[in-house]
PDB file of N, CA and C in Angstrom:
ATOM      1  N   MET T   1      38.491  -2.948  -1.918  1.00 88.00           N
ATOM      2  CA  MET T   1      37.936  -3.319  -1.525  1.00 88.00           C
ATOM      3  C   MET T   1      37.490  -2.349  -0.215  1.00 88.00           C
ATOM      4  N   ASP T   2      35.871  -1.936  -0.591  1.00 89.00           N
ATOM      5  CA  ASP T   2      35.486  -0.594   0.092  1.00 89.00           C
ATOM      6  C   ASP T   2      34.782  -1.244   1.380  1.00 89.00           C
ATOM      7  N   TYR T   3      35.080  -1.790   2.567  1.00 94.00           N
ATOM      8  CA  TYR T   3      34.137  -2.199   3.559  1.00 94.00           C
ATOM      9  C   TYR T   3      32.689  -1.072   4.271  1.00 94.00           C
ATOM     10  N   GLY T   4      33.405  -0.074   4.184  1.00 94.00           N
ATOM     11  CA  GLY T   4      32.337   0.741   4.484  1.00 94.00           C
ATOM     12  C   GLY T   4      31.204   0.556   3.504  1.00 94.00           C
ATOM     13  N   LEU T   5      31.388   0.986   1.944  1.00 93.00           N
ATOM     14  CA  LEU T   5      30.090   1.170   1.515  1.00 93.00           C
ATOM     15  C   LEU T   5      29.843  -0.747   1.636  1.00 93.00           C
ATOM     16  N   LEU T   6      30.458  -1.542   1.542  1.00 95.00           N
ATOM     17  CA  LEU T   6      29.967  -2.964   1.339  1.00 95.00           C
ATOM     18  C   LEU T   6      28.568  -2.736   2.728  1.00 95.00           C
ATOM     19  N   VAL T   7      28.927  -2.555   3.866  1.00 97.00           N
ATOM     20  CA  VAL T   7      28.234  -2.824   4.774  1.00 97.00           C
ATOM     21  C   VAL T   7      26.739  -1.347   4.563  1.00 97.00           C
ATOM     22  N   ILE T   8      27.097   0.001   4.083  1.00 96.00           N
ATOM     23  CA  ILE T   8      25.809   0.448   3.670  1.00 96.00           C
ATOM     24  C   ILE T   8      25.199  -0.081   2.497  1.00 96.00           C
ATOM     25  N   GLY T   9      25.393  -0.909   2.000  1.00 95.00           N
ATOM     26  CA  GLY T   9      24.847  -1.514   0.835  1.00 95.00           C
ATOM     27  C   GLY T   9      23.855  -3.327   1.764  1.00 95.00           C
ATOM     28  N   ILE T  10      24.650  -3.606   1.805  1.00 97.00           N
ATOM     29  CA  ILE T  10      23.991  -4.409   2.590  1.00 97.00           C
ATOM     30  C   ILE T  10      22.448  -4.328   3.769  1.00 97.00           C
ATOM     31  N   ALA T  11      23.305  -3.035   4.563  1.00 97.00           N
ATOM     32  CA  ALA T  11      21.880  -2.327   5.468  1.00 97.00           C
ATOM     33  C   ALA T  11      20.838  -1.450   4.735  1.00 97.00           C
ATOM     34  N   LEU T  12      21.079  -1.360   3.573  1.00 96.00           N
ATOM     35  CA  LEU T  12      20.557  -0.338   2.499  1.00 96.00           C
ATOM     36  C   LEU T  12      19.239  -2.092   1.609  1.00 96.00           C
ATOM     37  N   LEU T  13      20.218  -3.318   1.931  1.00 97.00           N
ATOM     38  CA  LEU T  13      19.126  -4.147   0.937  1.00 97.00           C
ATOM     39  C   LEU T  13      18.569  -4.594   2.544  1.00 97.00           C
ATOM     40  N   LEU T  14      18.794  -4.786   3.537  1.00 97.00           N
ATOM     41  CA  LEU T  14      17.842  -5.093   4.803  1.00 97.00           C
ATOM     42  C   LEU T  14      16.880  -4.147   4.599  1.00 97.00           C
ATOM     43  N   VAL T  15      16.975  -3.168   4.627  1.00 95.00           N
ATOM     44  CA  VAL T  15      16.351  -2.001   4.793  1.00 95.00           C
ATOM     45  C   VAL T  15      14.563  -2.092   3.625  1.00 95.00           C
ATOM     46  N   SER T  16      15.592  -2.734   2.629  1.00 96.00           N
ATOM     47  CA  SER T  16      14.492  -3.060   1.711  1.00 96.00           C
ATOM     48  C   SER T  16      13.832  -3.986   1.330  1.00 96.00           C
ATOM     49  N   TYR T  17      14.101  -4.962   2.462  1.00 97.00           N
ATOM     50  CA  TYR T  17      13.459  -6.393   2.304  1.00 97.00           C
ATOM     51  C   TYR T  17      12.582  -6.110   3.400  1.00 97.00           C
ATOM     52  N   LEU T  18      12.523  -5.135   4.158  1.00 95.00           N
ATOM     53  CA  LEU T  18      11.748  -5.005   5.543  1.00 95.00           C
ATOM     54  C   LEU T  18      10.481  -4.173   5.229  1.00 95.00           C
ATOM     55  N   VAL T  19      11.201  -3.269   4.097  1.00 93.00           N
ATOM     56  CA  VAL T  19      10.099  -2.533   3.884  1.00 93.00           C
ATOM     57  C   VAL T  19       9.023  -3.086   2.624  1.00 93.00           C
ATOM     58  N   ALA T  20       9.449  -3.857   1.928  1.00 93.00           N
ATOM     59  CA  ALA T  20       8.832  -4.370   0.859  1.00 93.00           C
ATOM     60  C   ALA T  20       8.248  -5.706   0.701  1.00 93.00           C
ATOM     61  N   VAL T  21       8.809  -6.391   1.733  1.00 94.00           N
ATOM     62  CA  VAL T  21       8.436  -8.115   2.429  1.00 94.00           C
ATOM     63  C   VAL T  21       8.044  -7.810   3.420  1.00 94.00           C
ATOM     64  N   LYS T  22       8.161  -7.313   4.380  1.00 92.00           N
ATOM     65  CA  LYS T  22       7.209  -7.553   5.211  1.00 92.00           C
ATOM     66  C   LYS T  22       6.050  -5.710   6.134  1.00 92.00           C
ATOM     67  N   LYS T  23       6.359  -5.118   4.980  1.00 88.00           N
ATOM     68  CA  LYS T  23       5.995  -4.007   5.006  1.00 88.00           C
ATOM     69  C   LYS T  23       5.873  -2.972   6.544  1.00 88.00           C
ATOM     70  N   GLN T  24       7.148  -3.344   6.849  1.00 87.00           N
ATOM     71  CA  GLN T  24       7.403  -2.293   8.063  1.00 87.00           C
ATOM     72  C   GLN T  24       7.501  -0.704   7.369  1.00 87.00           C
ATOM     73  N   THR T  25       6.382  -0.281   7.505  1.00 84.00           N
ATOM     74  CA  THR T  25       6.296   1.109   7.059  1.00 84.00           C
ATOM     75  C   THR T  25       6.948   2.240   8.207  1.00 84.00           C
ATOM     76  N   TRP T  26       7.312   2.080   9.206  1.00 84.00           N
ATOM     77  CA  TRP T  26       7.586   3.070  10.363  1.00 84.00           C
ATOM     78  C   TRP T  26       8.946   3.214  10.217  1.00 84.00           C
ATOM     79  N   LEU T  27       9.777   2.018   9.362  1.00 86.00           N
ATOM     80  CA  LEU T  27      11.448   2.473   9.471  1.00 86.00           C
ATOM     81  C   LEU T  27      11.139   3.758   8.418  1.00 86.00           C
ATOM     82  N   LEU T  28      10.120   4.413   7.253  1.00 85.00           N
ATOM     83  CA  LEU T  28      10.723   5.180   6.976  1.00 85.00           C
ATOM     84  C   LEU T  28       9.802   6.647   7.068  1.00 85.00           C
ATOM     85  N   ALA T  29      10.841   7.119   7.409  1.00 80.00           N
ATOM     86  CA  ALA T  29      10.992   8.599   8.279  1.00 80.00           C
ATOM     87  C   ALA T  29       9.914   9.535   7.249  1.00 80.00           C
ATOM     88  N   GLY T  30       9.853  11.052   7.823  1.00 76.00           N
ATOM     89  CA  GLY T  30       8.821  12.188   7.022  1.00 76.00           C
ATOM     90  C   GLY T  30       7.687  12.023   6.162  1.00 76.00           C
ATOM     91  N   PHE T  31       6.651  10.977   6.445  1.00 72.00           N
ATOM     92  CA  PHE T  31       5.666  11.159   5.508  1.00 72.00           C
ATOM     93  C   PHE T  31       4.652  10.968   6.687  1.00 72.00           C
ATOM     94  N   ASN T  32       3.144  11.929   6.582  1.00 73.00           N
ATOM     95  CA  ASN T  32       2.092  11.462   7.537  1.00 73.00           C
ATOM     96  C   ASN T  32       1.011  10.341   7.049  1.00 73.00           C
ATOM     97  N   GLU T  33       1.485   8.848   8.067  1.00 73.00           N
ATOM     98  CA  GLU T  33       0.077   7.973   7.370  1.00 73.00           C
ATOM     99  C   GLU T  33      -0.774   7.693   7.366  1.00 73.00           C
ATOM    100  N   LYS T  34      -0.972   9.040   7.697  1.00 79.00           N
ATOM    101  CA  LYS T  34      -2.962   9.060   7.554  1.00 79.00           C
ATOM    102  C   LYS T  34      -3.001   9.419   6.119  1.00 79.00           C
ATOM    103  N   MET T  35      -1.952  10.416   5.457  1.00 83.00           N
ATOM    104  CA  MET T  35      -2.244  10.981   4.053  1.00 83.00           C
ATOM    105  C   MET T  35      -2.258   9.909   3.372  1.00 83.00           C
ATOM    106  N   ILE T  36      -1.220   8.970   3.477  1.00 83.00           N
ATOM    107  CA  ILE T  36      -1.307   7.466   2.383  1.00 83.00           C
ATOM    108  C   ILE T  36      -2.486   7.360   2.197  1.00 83.00           C
ATOM    109  N   LYS T  37      -2.941   6.543   1.194  1.00 85.00           N
ATOM    110  CA  LYS T  37      -4.014   5.792   0.599  1.00 85.00           C
ATOM    111  C   LYS T  37      -3.555   4.665   0.546  1.00 85.00           C
ATOM    112  N   ASN T  38      -2.275   4.158   0.270  1.00 87.00           N
ATOM    113  CA  ASN T  38      -1.997   2.442  -0.086  1.00 87.00           C
ATOM    114  C   ASN T  38      -0.500   2.461   0.551  1.00 87.00           C
ATOM    115  N   LYS T  39      -0.756   1.588   2.135  1.00 84.00           N
ATOM    116  CA  LYS T  39       0.603   1.362   2.217  1.00 84.00           C
ATOM    117  C   LYS T  39       1.607   0.217   2.009  1.00 84.00           C
ATOM    118  N   PHE T  40       0.440  -0.669   1.558  1.00 88.00           N
ATOM    119  CA  PHE T  40       0.672  -1.726   0.238  1.00 88.00           C
ATOM    120  C   PHE T  40       1.939  -1.151  -0.351  1.00 88.00           C
ATOM    121  N   LEU T  41       1.105  -0.269  -1.218  1.00 90.00           N
ATOM    122  CA  LEU T  41       1.894   0.271  -2.471  1.00 90.00           C
ATOM    123  C   LEU T  41       3.375   0.886  -2.052  1.00 90.00           C
ATOM    124  N   LEU T  42       3.042   1.352  -1.335  1.00 89.00           N
ATOM    125  CA  LEU T  42       3.865   2.574  -0.601  1.00 89.00           C
ATOM    126  C   LEU T  42       5.385   1.940  -0.600  1.00 89.00           C
ATOM    127  N   GLY T  43       5.283   0.586   0.812  1.00 90.00           N
ATOM    128  CA  GLY T  43       5.802   0.041   0.930  1.00 90.00           C
ATOM    129  C   GLY T  43       6.730  -0.424  -0.413  1.00 90.00           C
ATOM    130  N   LYS T  44       6.166  -1.333  -1.226  1.00 93.00           N
ATOM    131  CA  LYS T  44       6.494  -1.865  -2.627  1.00 93.00           C
ATOM    132  C   LYS T  44       7.688  -1.140  -3.430  1.00 93.00           C
ATOM    133  N   VAL T  45       6.694   0.680  -3.437  1.00 92.00           N
ATOM    134  CA  VAL T  45       7.832   1.347  -4.300  1.00 92.00           C
ATOM    135  C   VAL T  45       8.725   1.509  -3.649  1.00 92.00           C
ATOM    136  N   THR T  46       8.796   1.902  -1.836  1.00 92.00           N
ATOM    137  CA  THR T  46      10.042   2.473  -1.834  1.00 92.00           C
ATOM    138  C   THR T  46      11.345   1.549  -1.646  1.00 92.00           C
ATOM    139  N   GLY T  47      10.565   0.010  -0.793  1.00 94.00           N
ATOM    140  CA  GLY T  47      11.273  -0.958  -0.926  1.00 94.00           C
ATOM    141  C   GLY T  47      12.187  -1.255  -2.577  1.00 94.00           C
ATOM    142  N   LEU T  48      11.198  -1.602  -3.292  1.00 94.00           N
ATOM    143  CA  LEU T  48      11.564  -2.237  -4.689  1.00 94.00           C
ATOM    144  C   LEU T  48      12.278  -0.452  -5.308  1.00 94.00           C
ATOM    145  N   VAL T  49      11.907  -0.331  -5.701  1.00 94.00           N
ATOM    146  CA  VAL T  49      12.447   1.130  -6.479  1.00 94.00           C
ATOM    147  C   VAL T  49      13.584   1.741  -6.185  1.00 94.00           C
ATOM    148  N   PHE T  50      13.255   2.007  -4.671  1.00 94.00           N
ATOM    149  CA  PHE T  50      14.360   2.709  -4.596  1.00 94.00           C
ATOM    150  C   PHE T  50      15.472   2.286  -3.245  1.00 94.00           C
ATOM    151  N   PHE T  51      15.491   1.552  -1.944  1.00 95.00           N
ATOM    152  CA  PHE T  51      16.118   0.547  -1.246  1.00 95.00           C
ATOM    153  C   PHE T  51      16.715  -0.331  -2.286  1.00 95.00           C
ATOM    154  N   LEU T  52      16.223  -1.174  -3.265  1.00 96.00           N
ATOM    155  CA  LEU T  52      16.719  -2.420  -3.332  1.00 96.00           C
ATOM    156  C   LEU T  52      17.751  -2.087  -4.579  1.00 96.00           C
ATOM    157  N   PRO T  53      17.612  -0.980  -5.531  1.00 96.00           N
ATOM    158  CA  PRO T  53      18.600  -0.851  -6.893  1.00 96.00           C
ATOM    159  C   PRO T  53      19.901   0.062  -5.882  1.00 96.00           C
ATOM    160  N   LEU T  54      19.396   0.795  -4.995  1.00 95.00           N
ATOM    161  CA  LEU T  54      20.517   1.716  -4.570  1.00 95.00           C
ATOM    162  C   LEU T  54      21.855   0.899  -3.602  1.00 95.00           C
ATOM    163  N   GLY T  55      20.830  -0.166  -2.985  1.00 96.00           N
ATOM    164  CA  GLY T  55      21.505  -1.336  -2.376  1.00 96.00           C
ATOM    165  C   GLY T  55      22.617  -1.965  -3.326  1.00 96.00           C
ATOM    166  N   LEU T  56      22.126  -2.550  -4.011  1.00 96.00           N
ATOM    167  CA  LEU T  56      22.474  -3.496  -4.960  1.00 96.00           C
ATOM    168  C   LEU T  56      23.856  -2.196  -5.874  1.00 96.00           C
ATOM    169  N   LEU T  57      23.825  -1.605  -5.979  1.00 95.00           N
ATOM    170  CA  LEU T  57      24.646  -0.731  -6.327  1.00 95.00           C
ATOM    171  C   LEU T  57      25.640  -0.127  -5.626  1.00 95.00           C
ATOM    172  N   ALA T  58      25.591   0.346  -4.315  1.00 95.00           N
ATOM    173  CA  ALA T  58      26.410   0.339  -3.344  1.00 95.00           C
ATOM    174  C   ALA T  58      27.286  -1.293  -3.281  1.00 95.00           C
ATOM    175  N   VAL T  59      26.498  -1.864  -3.138  1.00 96.00           N
ATOM    176  CA  VAL T  59      27.619  -3.247  -2.905  1.00 96.00           C
ATOM    177  C   VAL T  59      28.110  -3.733  -4.088  1.00 96.00           C
ATOM    178  N   ILE T  60      28.094  -3.479  -5.578  1.00 94.00           N
ATOM    179  CA  ILE T  60      28.498  -3.398  -6.428  1.00 94.00           C
ATOM    180  C   ILE T  60      29.998  -2.715  -6.645  1.00 94.00           C
ATOM    181  N   ASN T  61      29.342  -1.151  -6.177  1.00 93.00           N
ATOM    182  CA  ASN T  61      31.162  -0.305  -6.363  1.00 93.00           C
ATOM    183  C   ASN T  61      32.047  -0.558  -5.050  1.00 93.00           C
ATOM    184  N   SER T  62      31.314  -1.443  -3.797  1.00 93.00           N
ATOM    185  CA  SER T  62      32.070  -1.988  -3.093  1.00 93.00           C
ATOM    186  C   SER T  62      33.480  -2.301  -3.668  1.00 93.00           C
ATOM    187  N   PHE T  63      33.204  -3.203  -4.545  1.00 94.00           N
ATOM    188  CA  PHE T  63      33.905  -4.476  -4.951  1.00 94.00           C
ATOM    189  C   PHE T  63      35.072  -3.890  -6.151  1.00 94.00           C
ATOM    190  N   ILE T  64      34.299  -2.482  -7.085  1.00 92.00           N
ATOM    191  CA  ILE T  64      34.954  -2.519  -7.586  1.00 92.00           C
ATOM    192  C   ILE T  64      35.733  -0.907  -7.960  1.00 92.00           C
ATOM    193  N   ASP T  65      36.485  -0.433  -8.193  1.00 89.00           N
ATOM    194  CA  ASP T  65      37.070   1.357  -7.961  1.00 89.00           C
ATOM    195  C   ASP T  65      37.238   1.901  -9.188  1.00 89.00           C
ATOM    196  N   TYR T  66      36.717   2.696  -9.633  1.00 90.00           N
ATOM    197  CA  TYR T  66      36.845   3.083 -10.611  1.00 90.00           C
ATOM    198  C   TYR T  66      36.920   5.081 -10.472  1.00 90.00           C
ATOM    199  N   PRO T  67      37.308   5.930 -10.832  1.00 91.00           N
ATOM    200  CA  PRO T  67      37.017   7.402 -11.031  1.00 91.00           C
ATOM    201  C   PRO T  67      35.809   7.556 -10.925  1.00 91.00           C
ATOM    202  N   TYR T  68      35.791   8.644 -10.087  1.00 91.00           N
ATOM    203  CA  TYR T  68      33.852   9.527 -10.391  1.00 91.00           C
ATOM    204  C   TYR T  68      33.145   8.261  -9.863  1.00 91.00           C
ATOM    205  N   GLU T  69      33.393   7.665  -8.316  1.00 90.00           N
ATOM    206  CA  GLU T  69      32.832   7.148  -8.295  1.00 90.00           C
ATOM    207  C   GLU T  69      31.285   7.152  -6.898  1.00 90.00           C
ATOM    208  N   VAL T  70      32.239   8.010  -6.799  1.00 90.00           N
ATOM    209  CA  VAL T  70      31.014   9.073  -5.228  1.00 90.00           C
ATOM    210  C   VAL T  70      30.562   9.529  -6.148  1.00 90.00           C
ATOM    211  N   THR T  71      30.924  10.125  -7.098  1.00 94.00           N
ATOM    212  CA  THR T  71      29.927  10.756  -8.609  1.00 94.00           C
ATOM    213  C   THR T  71      28.599  10.374  -8.428  1.00 94.00           C
ATOM    214  N   VAL T  72      28.802   9.089  -9.280  1.00 92.00           N
ATOM    215  CA  VAL T  72      27.685   8.470  -9.756  1.00 92.00           C
ATOM    216  C   VAL T  72      26.592   7.580  -8.898  1.00 92.00           C
ATOM    217  N   LEU T  73      27.415   7.435  -7.426  1.00 92.00           N
ATOM    218  CA  LEU T  73      26.563   6.701  -6.442  1.00 92.00           C
ATOM    219  C   LEU T  73      25.665   8.283  -5.832  1.00 92.00           C
ATOM    220  N   ILE T  74      25.670   9.100  -6.151  1.00 95.00           N
ATOM    221  CA  ILE T  74      24.853  10.967  -5.402  1.00 95.00           C
ATOM    222  C   ILE T  74      23.827  11.014  -6.695  1.00 95.00           C
ATOM    223  N   MET T  75      24.736  10.725  -7.899  1.00 96.00           N
ATOM    224  CA  MET T  75      23.918  10.826  -8.925  1.00 96.00           C
ATOM    225  C   MET T  75      22.494   9.743  -9.128  1.00 96.00           C
ATOM    226  N   ALA T  76      22.754   8.407  -8.810  1.00 94.00           N
ATOM    227  CA  ALA T  76      21.787   7.128  -9.339  1.00 94.00           C
ATOM    228  C   ALA T  76      20.984   7.336  -7.447  1.00 94.00           C
ATOM    229  N   MET T  77      21.290   8.094  -6.400  1.00 95.00           N
ATOM    230  CA  MET T  77      20.551   7.974  -5.711  1.00 95.00           C
ATOM    231  C   MET T  77      19.103   9.222  -5.276  1.00 95.00           C
ATOM    232  N   LEU T  78      19.657  10.050  -6.509  1.00 97.00           N
ATOM    233  CA  LEU T  78      19.401  11.545  -6.294  1.00 97.00           C
ATOM    234  C   LEU T  78      17.913  11.418  -7.384  1.00 97.00           C
ATOM    235  N   VAL T  79      18.418  10.209  -8.961  1.00 96.00           N
ATOM    236  CA  VAL T  79      17.389  10.044  -9.515  1.00 96.00           C
ATOM    237  C   VAL T  79      16.573   8.849  -9.098  1.00 96.00           C
ATOM    238  N   LEU T  80      16.604   8.537  -8.218  1.00 94.00           N
ATOM    239  CA  LEU T  80      16.067   6.865  -7.621  1.00 94.00           C
ATOM    240  C   LEU T  80      14.883   7.842  -6.567  1.00 94.00           C
ATOM    241  N   LEU T  81      15.560   8.722  -5.661  1.00 94.00           N
ATOM    242  CA  LEU T  81      14.743   9.842  -4.567  1.00 94.00           C
ATOM    243  C   LEU T  81      13.632  10.295  -5.675  1.00 94.00           C
ATOM    244  N   THR T  82      14.157  10.665  -6.635  1.00 96.00           N
ATOM    245  CA  THR T  82      13.450  12.014  -7.449  1.00 96.00           C
ATOM    246  C   THR T  82      12.025  11.009  -8.445  1.00 96.00           C
ATOM    247  N   THR T  83      12.311  10.210  -8.558  1.00 95.00           N
ATOM    248  CA  THR T  83      11.496   9.535  -9.156  1.00 95.00           C
ATOM    249  C   THR T  83      10.354   9.115  -8.386  1.00 95.00           C
ATOM    250  N   VAL T  84      10.494   8.488  -6.754  1.00 92.00           N
ATOM    251  CA  VAL T  84       9.965   7.693  -5.629  1.00 92.00           C
ATOM    252  C   VAL T  84       9.393   8.969  -4.985  1.00 92.00           C
ATOM    253  N   TYR T  85       9.600  10.043  -5.207  1.00 91.00           N
ATOM    254  CA  TYR T  85       9.494  11.086  -4.369  1.00 91.00           C
ATOM    255  C   TYR T  85       7.886  11.626  -5.271  1.00 91.00           C
ATOM    256  N   LEU T  86       8.308  11.963  -6.483  1.00 93.00           N
ATOM    257  CA  LEU T  86       6.815  11.858  -7.676  1.00 93.00           C
ATOM    258  C   LEU T  86       6.268  10.986  -7.729  1.00 93.00           C
ATOM    259  N   PHE T  87       6.164   9.611  -7.824  1.00 92.00           N
ATOM    260  CA  PHE T  87       5.504   8.564  -7.621  1.00 92.00           C
ATOM    261  C   PHE T  87       4.308   8.434  -6.638  1.00 92.00           C
ATOM    262  N   ILE T  88       5.285   8.932  -5.713  1.00 89.00           N
ATOM    263  CA  ILE T  88       4.568   8.804  -4.395  1.00 89.00           C
ATOM    264  C   ILE T  88       3.009  10.147  -4.226  1.00 89.00           C
ATOM    265  N   ASN T  89       3.825  11.443  -4.237  1.00 87.00           N
ATOM    266  CA  ASN T  89       3.159  12.528  -4.447  1.00 87.00           C
ATOM    267  C   ASN T  89       2.059  12.789  -5.340  1.00 87.00           C
ATOM    268  N   LYS T  90       2.321  11.840  -6.455  1.00 90.00           N
ATOM    269  CA  LYS T  90       1.215  12.174  -7.531  1.00 90.00           C
ATOM    270  C   LYS T  90       0.105  10.811  -7.389  1.00 90.00           C
ATOM    271  N   ARG T  91      -0.071  10.225  -6.694  1.00 88.00           N
ATOM    272  CA  ARG T  91       0.134   8.636  -7.146  1.00 88.00           C
ATOM    273  C   ARG T  91      -1.114   7.911  -5.456  1.00 88.00           C
ATOM    274  N   LEU T  92      -0.296   8.551  -4.269  1.00 84.00           N
ATOM    275  CA  LEU T  92      -0.386   7.742  -3.319  1.00 84.00           C
ATOM    276  C   LEU T  92      -0.783   8.635  -1.837  1.00 84.00           C
ATOM    277  N   LEU T  93      -0.701  10.100  -2.432  1.00 80.00           N
ATOM    278  CA  LEU T  93      -1.439  11.244  -1.113  1.00 80.00           C
ATOM    279  C   LEU T  93      -2.677  11.285  -1.988  1.00 80.00           C
ATOM    280  N   ASP T  94      -3.543  11.692  -0.473  1.00 65.00           N
ATOM    281  CA  ASP T  94      -4.541  12.278  -0.632  1.00 65.00           C
ATOM    282  C   ASP T  94      -4.601  13.883  -1.228  1.00 65.00           C
TER     283      ASP T  94
END
């Protein structure tokens, strides 16, 4: 069991809850709030499409040990990040 990965996964799940449910978009760094059309949708997309699956994957991977675990986590993170990035740039920016 990897306790470090478990802590990271729980932290990602907490951020997912804060961003998606509590609308704490100030936790998201690197975007100009004035350019976002719909902050409600921004919180839902980043919280539920990026942070939640990544947090669940980290928690599950903390219990299971298999070869190429780091590669799977990095690839999943890159796919989720690219998906969310493209959605935000196409739908939410002015």
